[in-house]
Coordinates of N, CA, C and O in Angstrom, one line a residue:
X1 N -175.3 -79.6 103.4 CA -176.4 -80.5 103.2 C -177.6 -80.1 103.9 O -178.7 -80.1 103.3
X2 N -177.5 -79.6 105.1 CA -178.7 -79.2 105.9 C -179.3 -78.0 105.2 O -180.5 -77.9 105.1
X3 N -178.4 -77.0 104.9 CA -178.9 -75.8 104.2 C -179.6 -76.1 102.9 O -180.6 -75.4 102.6
X4 N -179.1 -77.1 102.2 CA -179.8 -77.4 100.9 C -181.2 -78.0 101.2 O -182.1 -77.7 100.5
X5 N -181.3 -78.8 102.2 CA -182.6 -79.4 102.5 C -183.6 -78.3 103.0 O -184.7 -78.5 102.9
X6 N -183.0 -77.3 103.6 CA -183.9 -76.2 104.2 C -184.3 -75.2 103.1 O -185.0 -74.2 103.4
X7 N -184.0 -75.4 101.9 CA -184.3 -74.5 100.8 C -183.8 -73.1 101.0 O -184.5 -72.1 100.9
X8 N -182.5 -73.0 101.4 CA -181.9 -71.7 101.6 C -180.7 -71.6 100.6 O -179.6 -71.6 101.1
X9 N -180.9 -71.4 99.3 CA -179.8 -71.5 98.4 C -178.8 -70.4 98.5 O -177.6 -70.6 98.4
X10 N -179.3 -69.2 98.8 CA -178.4 -68.0 98.9 C -177.4 -68.2 100.1 O -176.2 -68.0 100.0
X11 N -178.0 -68.7 101.2 CA -177.2 -68.9 102.4 C -176.2 -70.0 102.2 O -175.0 -69.9 102.6
X12 N -176.6 -71.1 101.5 CA -175.7 -72.2 101.2 C -174.6 -71.8 100.3 O -173.4 -72.1 100.5
X13 N -174.9 -71.0 99.3 CA -173.8 -70.5 98.4 C -172.8 -69.7 99.1 O -171.6 -69.8 98.9
X14 N -173.2 -68.8 100.0 CA -172.3 -68.0 100.8 C -171.5 -68.8 101.7 O -170.3 -68.6 101.8
X15 N -172.1 -69.8 102.4 CA -171.3 -70.7 103.3 C -170.3 -71.6 102.6 O -169.2 -71.8 103.1
X16 N -170.7 -72.1 101.4 CA -169.9 -73.1 100.7 C -168.8 -72.4 100.0 O -167.8 -73.1 99.5
X17 N -168.8 -71.1 99.7 CA -167.7 -70.5 99.0 C -166.4 -70.6 99.7 O -165.4 -70.9 99.1
X18 N -166.4 -70.5 101.0 CA -165.2 -70.6 101.8 C -164.8 -72.1 101.9 O -163.6 -72.5 101.8
X19 N -165.8 -73.0 102.0 CA -165.5 -74.4 102.1 C -164.8 -74.9 100.8 O -163.9 -75.7 100.9
X20 N -165.3 -74.5 99.7 CA -164.8 -75.0 98.4 C -163.3 -74.5 98.2 O -162.5 -75.3 97.7
X21 N -163.0 -73.4 98.7 CA -161.6 -72.9 98.6 C -160.7 -73.8 99.5 O -159.6 -74.1 99.1
X22 N -161.2 -74.1 100.6 CA -160.4 -75.0 101.5 C -160.2 -76.4 100.8 O -159.1 -76.9 100.8
X23 N -161.2 -77.0 100.3 CA -161.0 -78.3 99.7 C -160.1 -78.2 98.4 O -159.4 -79.1 98.2
X24 N -160.2 -77.1 97.7 CA -159.3 -76.9 96.6 C -157.8 -76.8 97.0 O -157.0 -77.4 96.4
X25 N -157.6 -76.0 98.1 CA -156.2 -75.8 98.5 C -155.6 -77.1 99.1 O -154.5 -77.4 99.0
X26 N -156.5 -77.9 99.8 CA -156.0 -79.1 100.5 C -156.0 -80.3 99.6 O -155.7 -81.4 100.0
X27 N -156.5 -80.2 98.4 CA -156.6 -81.3 97.4 C -157.5 -82.4 97.9 O -157.3 -83.6 97.6
X28 N -158.6 -82.1 98.5 CA -159.6 -83.1 98.9 C -160.6 -83.1 97.7 O -161.6 -82.5 97.7
X29 N -160.2 -83.9 96.7 CA -161.0 -83.8 95.4 C -162.4 -84.3 95.5 O -163.3 -83.7 94.9
X30 N -162.6 -85.4 96.3 CA -164.0 -85.9 96.4 C -164.9 -84.9 97.1 O -166.0 -84.6 96.6
X31 N -164.4 -84.3 98.2 CA -165.2 -83.2 98.9 C -165.4 -82.0 98.0 O -166.4 -81.4 98.0
X32 N -164.4 -81.7 97.2 CA -164.5 -80.5 96.3 C -165.6 -80.8 95.3 O -166.4 -79.9 95.0
X33 N -165.6 -82.0 94.7 CA -166.6 -82.4 93.7 C -168.0 -82.3 94.3 O -168.9 -81.8 93.7
X34 N -168.2 -82.9 95.5 CA -169.5 -82.9 96.1 C -169.9 -81.5 96.4 O -171.1 -81.1 96.2
X35 N -169.0 -80.6 96.9 CA -169.4 -79.2 97.2 C -169.7 -78.5 95.9 O -170.7 -77.7 95.9
X36 N -169.0 -78.7 94.9 CA -169.4 -78.1 93.6 C -170.8 -78.5 93.1 O -171.5 -77.6 92.6
X37 N -171.1 -79.7 93.3 CA -172.4 -80.2 92.9 C -173.5 -79.5 93.7 O -174.5 -79.1 93.1
X38 N -173.3 -79.4 95.0 CA -174.3 -78.7 95.8 C -174.4 -77.2 95.5 O -175.5 -76.7 95.5
X39 N -173.2 -76.6 95.2 CA -173.3 -75.2 94.8 C -174.0 -75.0 93.5 O -174.7 -74.1 93.3
X40 N -173.8 -76.0 92.5 CA -174.5 -75.9 91.3 C -176.0 -76.0 91.4 O -176.8 -75.2 90.8
X41 N -176.5 -76.9 92.3 CA -177.9 -77.1 92.5 C -178.5 -75.8 93.2 O -179.5 -75.4 92.9
X42 N -177.7 -75.3 94.2 CA -178.1 -74.1 94.9 C -178.2 -72.9 93.9 O -179.1 -72.1 94.0
X43 N -177.2 -72.8 93.1 CA -177.2 -71.6 92.1 C -178.4 -71.8 91.2 O -179.0 -70.7 90.8
X44 N -178.7 -73.0 90.8 CA -179.9 -73.1 89.9 C -181.2 -72.8 90.7 O -182.1 -72.1 90.1
X45 N -181.3 -73.1 92.0 CA -182.4 -72.7 92.8 C -182.5 -71.2 92.9 O -183.6 -70.6 93.0
X46 N -181.4 -70.5 92.9 CA -181.3 -69.1 92.9 C -181.5 -68.4 91.6 O -181.4 -67.2 91.4
X47 N -181.8 -69.2 90.5 CA -182.1 -68.8 89.2 C -180.8 -68.2 88.5 O -180.9 -67.3 87.7
X48 N -179.6 -68.7 88.9 CA -178.4 -68.3 88.3 C -177.8 -69.4 87.5 O -177.0 -70.2 87.9
X49 N -178.3 -69.5 86.2 CA -178.0 -70.6 85.4 C -176.5 -70.7 85.0 O -175.9 -71.8 85.0
X50 N -175.9 -69.6 84.8 CA -174.4 -69.6 84.4 C -173.6 -70.2 85.6 O -172.7 -71.0 85.3
X51 N -173.9 -69.8 86.8 CA -173.2 -70.3 87.9 C -173.5 -71.8 88.1 O -172.6 -72.6 88.5
X52 N -174.7 -72.2 87.9 CA -175.1 -73.6 88.0 C -174.3 -74.4 87.0 O -173.8 -75.5 87.4
X53 N -174.2 -74.0 85.8 CA -173.4 -74.7 84.8 C -172.0 -74.8 85.2 O -171.4 -75.9 85.1
X54 N -171.4 -73.7 85.7 CA -170.0 -73.7 86.1 C -169.7 -74.7 87.2 O -168.8 -75.5 87.1
X55 N -170.5 -74.6 88.3 CA -170.3 -75.5 89.4 C -170.5 -76.9 89.1 O -169.8 -77.8 89.6
X56 N -171.6 -77.2 88.4 CA -171.9 -78.6 88.1 C -170.8 -79.2 87.2 O -170.3 -80.3 87.4
X57 N -170.3 -78.4 86.2 CA -169.3 -78.9 85.3 C -168.0 -79.1 86.1 O -167.3 -80.1 85.9
X58 N -167.6 -78.1 87.0 CA -166.4 -78.3 87.8 C -166.5 -79.5 88.7 O -165.5 -80.3 88.8
X59 N -167.7 -79.8 89.3 CA -167.8 -80.9 90.1 C -167.7 -82.2 89.4 O -167.0 -83.2 89.8
X60 N -168.4 -82.4 88.3 CA -168.4 -83.6 87.5 C -167.0 -83.8 86.9 O -166.6 -85.0 86.7
X61 N -166.4 -82.8 86.4 CA -165.0 -82.9 85.9 C -164.0 -83.4 86.9 O -163.2 -84.3 86.6
X62 N -164.1 -82.9 88.1 CA -163.2 -83.3 89.2 C -163.5 -84.7 89.6 O -162.6 -85.5 89.8
X63 N -164.8 -85.1 89.6 CA -165.2 -86.5 90.0 C -164.7 -87.4 88.9 O -164.3 -88.5 89.2
X64 N -164.8 -87.0 87.6 CA -164.3 -87.9 86.6 C -162.8 -88.1 86.6 O -162.3 -89.2 86.4
X65 N -162.1 -87.0 86.9 CA -160.6 -87.1 87.0 C -160.2 -88.1 88.1 O -159.3 -88.9 88.0
X66 N -161.0 -88.1 89.2 CA -160.7 -89.0 90.3 C -161.4 -90.4 90.2 O -161.2 -91.2 91.0
X67 N -162.2 -90.5 89.1 CA -162.9 -91.8 88.8 C -163.8 -92.1 90.0 O -163.9 -93.3 90.4
X68 N -164.5 -91.1 90.6 CA -165.3 -91.3 91.7 C -166.7 -91.8 91.2 O -167.3 -91.2 90.3
X69 N -167.2 -92.8 91.9 CA -168.6 -93.3 91.5 C -169.5 -93.3 92.8 O -170.6 -93.6 92.7
X70 N -168.9 -93.0 93.9 CA -169.7 -93.0 95.2 C -169.4 -91.6 95.9 O -168.2 -91.2 96.0
X71 N -170.4 -91.0 96.3 CA -170.3 -89.7 96.9 C -171.0 -89.8 98.3 O -172.2 -89.6 98.5
X72 N -170.1 -90.0 99.3 CA -170.7 -90.3 100.6 C -171.5 -89.1 101.3 O -172.3 -89.4 102.1
X73 N -171.1 -87.9 101.0 CA -171.8 -86.8 101.6 C -173.1 -86.3 100.9 O -173.8 -85.5 101.4
X74 N -173.3 -86.9 99.7 CA -174.5 -86.5 98.9 C -175.6 -87.6 99.0 O -175.3 -88.8 98.9
X75 N -176.8 -87.2 99.3 CA -177.9 -88.2 99.2 C -178.1 -88.6 97.8 O -177.8 -87.8 96.9
X76 N -178.5 -89.8 97.6 CA -178.7 -90.3 96.2 C -179.6 -89.4 95.4 O -179.4 -89.2 94.2
X77 N -180.7 -88.9 96.0 CA -181.6 -88.1 95.2 C -181.0 -86.8 94.8 O -181.3 -86.2 93.8
X78 N -180.0 -86.2 95.6 CA -179.3 -85.0 95.3 C -178.4 -85.3 94.1 O -178.3 -84.5 93.2
X79 N -177.7 -86.4 94.1 CA -176.8 -86.8 93.0 C -177.6 -86.9 91.7 O -177.2 -86.4 90.7
X80 N -178.8 -87.6 91.8 CA -179.6 -87.7 90.6 C -180.1 -86.4 90.1 O -180.1 -86.1 88.9
X81 N -180.5 -85.4 91.0 CA -180.9 -84.1 90.5 C -179.7 -83.4 89.9 O -179.9 -82.7 88.8
X82 N -178.5 -83.5 90.4 CA -177.4 -82.9 89.8 C -177.1 -83.4 88.4 O -176.8 -82.6 87.5
X83 N -177.2 -84.7 88.2 CA -176.9 -85.3 86.9 C -177.9 -84.8 85.9 O -177.6 -84.4 84.8
X84 N -179.2 -84.9 86.3 CA -180.3 -84.5 85.4 C -180.2 -83.0 85.0 O -180.3 -82.6 83.9
X85 N -179.9 -82.2 86.0 CA -179.8 -80.8 85.8 C -178.6 -80.5 84.9 O -178.7 -79.7 83.9
X86 N -177.5 -81.1 85.1 CA -176.3 -80.8 84.3 C -176.5 -81.2 82.8 O -176.2 -80.5 81.9
X87 N -177.1 -82.4 82.6 CA -177.3 -82.8 81.2 C -178.3 -81.9 80.5 O -178.2 -81.7 79.4
X88 N -179.3 -81.5 81.3 CA -180.3 -80.6 80.7 C -179.8 -79.2 80.3 O -180.2 -78.6 79.4
X89 N -178.8 -78.7 81.2 CA -178.2 -77.4 80.9 C -177.1 -77.5 79.9 O -177.0 -76.5 79.1
X90 N -176.3 -78.5 79.9 CA -175.2 -78.7 78.9 C -175.4 -80.0 78.2 O -174.7 -81.0 78.6
X91 N -176.3 -80.1 77.2 CA -176.5 -81.4 76.6 C -175.4 -82.0 75.8 O -175.2 -83.3 75.8
X92 N -174.5 -81.3 75.2 CA -173.4 -81.8 74.5 C -172.1 -81.7 75.4 O -171.4 -80.8 75.3
X93 N -172.0 -82.7 76.2 CA -170.9 -82.7 77.1 C -170.0 -83.9 76.9 O -170.5 -85.0 76.7
X94 N -168.7 -83.8 77.0 CA -167.8 -84.9 76.9 C -167.9 -85.9 78.1 O -167.3 -86.9 78.1
X95 N -168.6 -85.4 79.2 CA -168.8 -86.2 80.4 C -169.9 -87.2 80.3 O -170.3 -87.9 81.2
X96 N -170.6 -87.3 79.1 CA -171.8 -88.1 78.9 C -171.6 -89.6 79.4 O -172.5 -90.1 80.2
X97 N -170.6 -90.2 79.0 CA -170.4 -91.6 79.4 C -170.2 -91.8 80.9 O -170.7 -92.7 81.5
X98 N -169.4 -90.9 81.5 CA -169.2 -90.9 82.9 C -170.6 -90.7 83.7 O -170.9 -91.3 84.7
X99 N -171.4 -89.7 83.2 CA -172.7 -89.4 83.8 C -173.6 -90.6 83.7 O -174.4 -90.9 84.6
X100 N -173.5 -91.4 82.6 CA -174.4 -92.6 82.5 C -173.9 -93.6 83.4 O -174.7 -94.4 84.0
X101 N -172.6 -93.7 83.7 CA -172.1 -94.7 84.7 C -172.6 -94.3 86.1 O -173.1 -95.2 86.8
X102 N -172.6 -93.0 86.4 CA -173.1 -92.6 87.7 C -174.6 -92.8 87.8 O -175.1 -93.3 88.8
X103 N -175.4 -92.6 86.7 CA -176.8 -92.8 86.7 C -177.1 -94.3 86.9 O -178.1 -94.6 87.6
X104 N -176.3 -95.2 86.4 CA -176.6 -96.6 86.5 C -176.4 -97.1 88.0 O -177.0 -98.1 88.4
X105 N -175.7 -96.3 88.8 CA -175.5 -96.6 90.2 C -176.5 -96.0 91.1 O -176.6 -96.2 92.3
X106 N -177.3 -95.1 90.5 CA -178.4 -94.4 91.3 C -179.6 -95.3 91.3 O -179.9 -96.0 90.4
X107 N -180.4 -95.1 92.3 CA -181.7 -95.7 92.4 C -182.6 -95.2 91.3 O -182.8 -94.0 91.2
X108 N -183.2 -96.0 90.4 CA -184.0 -95.5 89.3 C -185.2 -94.6 89.8 O -185.5 -93.7 89.0
X109 N -185.7 -94.9 90.9 CA -186.8 -94.0 91.4 C -186.4 -92.6 91.6 O -187.1 -91.6 91.3
X110 N -185.1 -92.4 92.1 CA -184.6 -91.1 92.3 C -184.3 -90.4 90.9 O -184.6 -89.2 90.8
X111 N -183.9 -91.2 90.0 CA -183.6 -90.6 88.7 C -184.9 -90.2 88.0 O -185.0 -89.1 87.4
X112 N -185.9 -91.0 88.0 CA -187.2 -90.7 87.4 C -187.8 -89.5 88.1 O -188.4 -88.6 87.4
X113 N -187.7 -89.4 89.4 CA -188.2 -88.2 90.1 C -187.5 -87.0 89.7 O -188.1 -85.9 89.5
X114 N -186.2 -87.0 89.6 CA -185.4 -85.9 89.2 C -185.7 -85.5 87.7 O -185.8 -84.3 87.4
X115 N -185.9 -86.5 86.9 CA -186.4 -86.2 85.5 C -187.7 -85.5 85.5 O -187.9 -84.5 84.8
X116 N -188.7 -86.0 86.2 CA -190.0 -85.4 86.3 C -189.9 -83.9 86.8 O -190.6 -83.0 86.3
X117 N -189.2 -83.7 87.9 CA -189.1 -82.4 88.5 C -188.4 -81.4 87.5 O -188.9 -80.3 87.3
X118 N -187.4 -81.9 86.8 CA -186.7 -81.0 85.8 C -187.6 -80.7 84.6 O -187.6 -79.5 84.2
X119 N -188.2 -81.7 84.1 CA -189.0 -81.4 82.9 C -190.3 -80.6 83.2 O -190.7 -79.8 82.4
X120 N -190.8 -80.7 84.4 CA -191.9 -79.9 84.8 C -191.5 -78.5 85.1 O -192.3 -77.6 84.8
X121 N -190.3 -78.3 85.5 CA -189.8 -76.9 85.8 C -189.5 -76.1 84.6 O -189.4 -74.9 84.6
X122 N -189.3 -76.8 83.4 CA -188.8 -76.2 82.2 C -189.9 -75.6 81.4 O -191.1 -76.1 81.5
X123 N -189.6 -74.6 80.6 CA -190.5 -74.0 79.7 C -190.6 -75.0 78.5 O -189.8 -75.8 78.3
X124 N -191.7 -74.9 77.7 CA -192.0 -75.8 76.7 C -190.8 -75.9 75.6 O -190.4 -76.9 75.2
X125 N -190.3 -74.7 75.2 CA -189.3 -74.7 74.2 C -188.0 -75.3 74.8 O -187.3 -76.1 74.1
X126 N -187.6 -75.1 76.0 CA -186.5 -75.7 76.6 C -186.6 -77.2 76.8 O -185.7 -77.9 76.6
X127 N -187.8 -77.6 77.1 CA -188.1 -79.0 77.3 C -187.8 -79.8 76.1 O -187.2 -80.9 76.1
X128 N -188.2 -79.3 74.9 CA -188.0 -80.0 73.7 C -186.5 -80.2 73.4 O -186.1 -81.2 72.9
X129 N -185.7 -79.1 73.7 CA -184.3 -79.2 73.5 C -183.6 -80.3 74.4 O -182.7 -81.0 74.0
X130 N -184.1 -80.3 75.6 CA -183.5 -81.2 76.6 C -183.9 -82.6 76.5 O -183.2 -83.5 77.0
X131 N -185.1 -82.9 75.9 CA -185.6 -84.3 75.9 C -184.6 -85.2 75.2 O -184.3 -86.3 75.7
X132 N -184.0 -84.8 74.1 CA -183.0 -85.7 73.4 C -181.8 -85.9 74.3 O -181.3 -87.0 74.3
X133 N -181.3 -84.9 75.0 CA -180.1 -85.1 75.9 C -180.5 -86.0 77.1 O -179.6 -86.7 77.5
X134 N -181.7 -85.9 77.6 CA -182.1 -86.6 78.8 C -182.5 -88.0 78.5 O -182.7 -88.9 79.4
X135 N -182.8 -88.3 77.2 CA -183.2 -89.7 76.8 C -182.3 -90.8 77.3 O -182.8 -91.8 77.8
X136 N -181.0 -90.7 77.1 CA -180.1 -91.8 77.6 C -180.2 -92.0 79.1 O -180.2 -93.2 79.6
X137 N -180.4 -91.0 79.9 CA -180.6 -91.1 81.3 C -181.9 -91.8 81.6 O -181.9 -92.6 82.5
X138 N -182.9 -91.4 80.9 CA -184.2 -92.0 81.1 C -184.1 -93.6 80.8 O -184.6 -94.4 81.6
X139 N -183.5 -93.9 79.7 CA -183.3 -95.3 79.4 C -182.5 -96.1 80.5 O -182.8 -97.2 80.7
X140 N -181.5 -95.4 81.0 CA -180.7 -96.0 82.1 C -181.6 -96.3 83.3 O -181.3 -97.2 84.1
X141 N -182.6 -95.5 83.6 CA -183.4 -95.6 84.7 C -184.5 -96.7 84.6 O -185.1 -97.1 85.5
X142 N -184.7 -97.1 83.3 CA -185.7 -98.2 83.1 C -185.3 -99.5 83.6 O -184.0 -99.8 83.6
X143 N -186.2 -100.4 84.0 CA -185.7 -101.7 84.5 C -185.1 -102.5 83.4 O -185.5 -102.4 82.2
X144 N -184.0 -103.2 83.7 CA -183.4 -104.1 82.7 C -183.9 -105.5 82.8 O -183.9 -106.1 83.9
X145 N -184.3 -106.0 81.7 CA -184.8 -107.4 81.7 C -183.7 -108.3 81.2 O -183.1 -108.1 80.1
X146 N -183.5 -109.4 81.9 CA -182.5 -110.4 81.5 C -183.3 -111.7 81.2 O -184.0 -112.2 82.1
X147 N -183.3 -112.1 80.0 CA -184.0 -113.4 79.7 C -183.0 -114.5 79.4 O -182.1 -114.4 78.8

């Protein structure tokens, strides 16, 4: 977590590779999922899109298998970034409903911030492709009116 906040993605990837093997061997699924999400975000910061897709997919699949909706080691804004990044990289995913459930538990301000950061970071052609996939997440972040 500290290395992710310090913007040192290469160092974080190197450090977490041993950690993730430990969590996998010992069957700490929640910690494994959280570590995968951090590795996915770090791989994306390092401009390694294939690794980012792999780690984010592994993390969210493991979290869905365990039906985890709370990630104690991840800051809420980091979880929001991971969700937005994963949906923008892999728009047609069977995890869509699970990701919407996670999004509904996130603070909407973090989700909107993650959406803005991701869309600003993308090229125009990529942005058009991702807008449709990110639309349900955006709608989830809007205030709900009960009349």
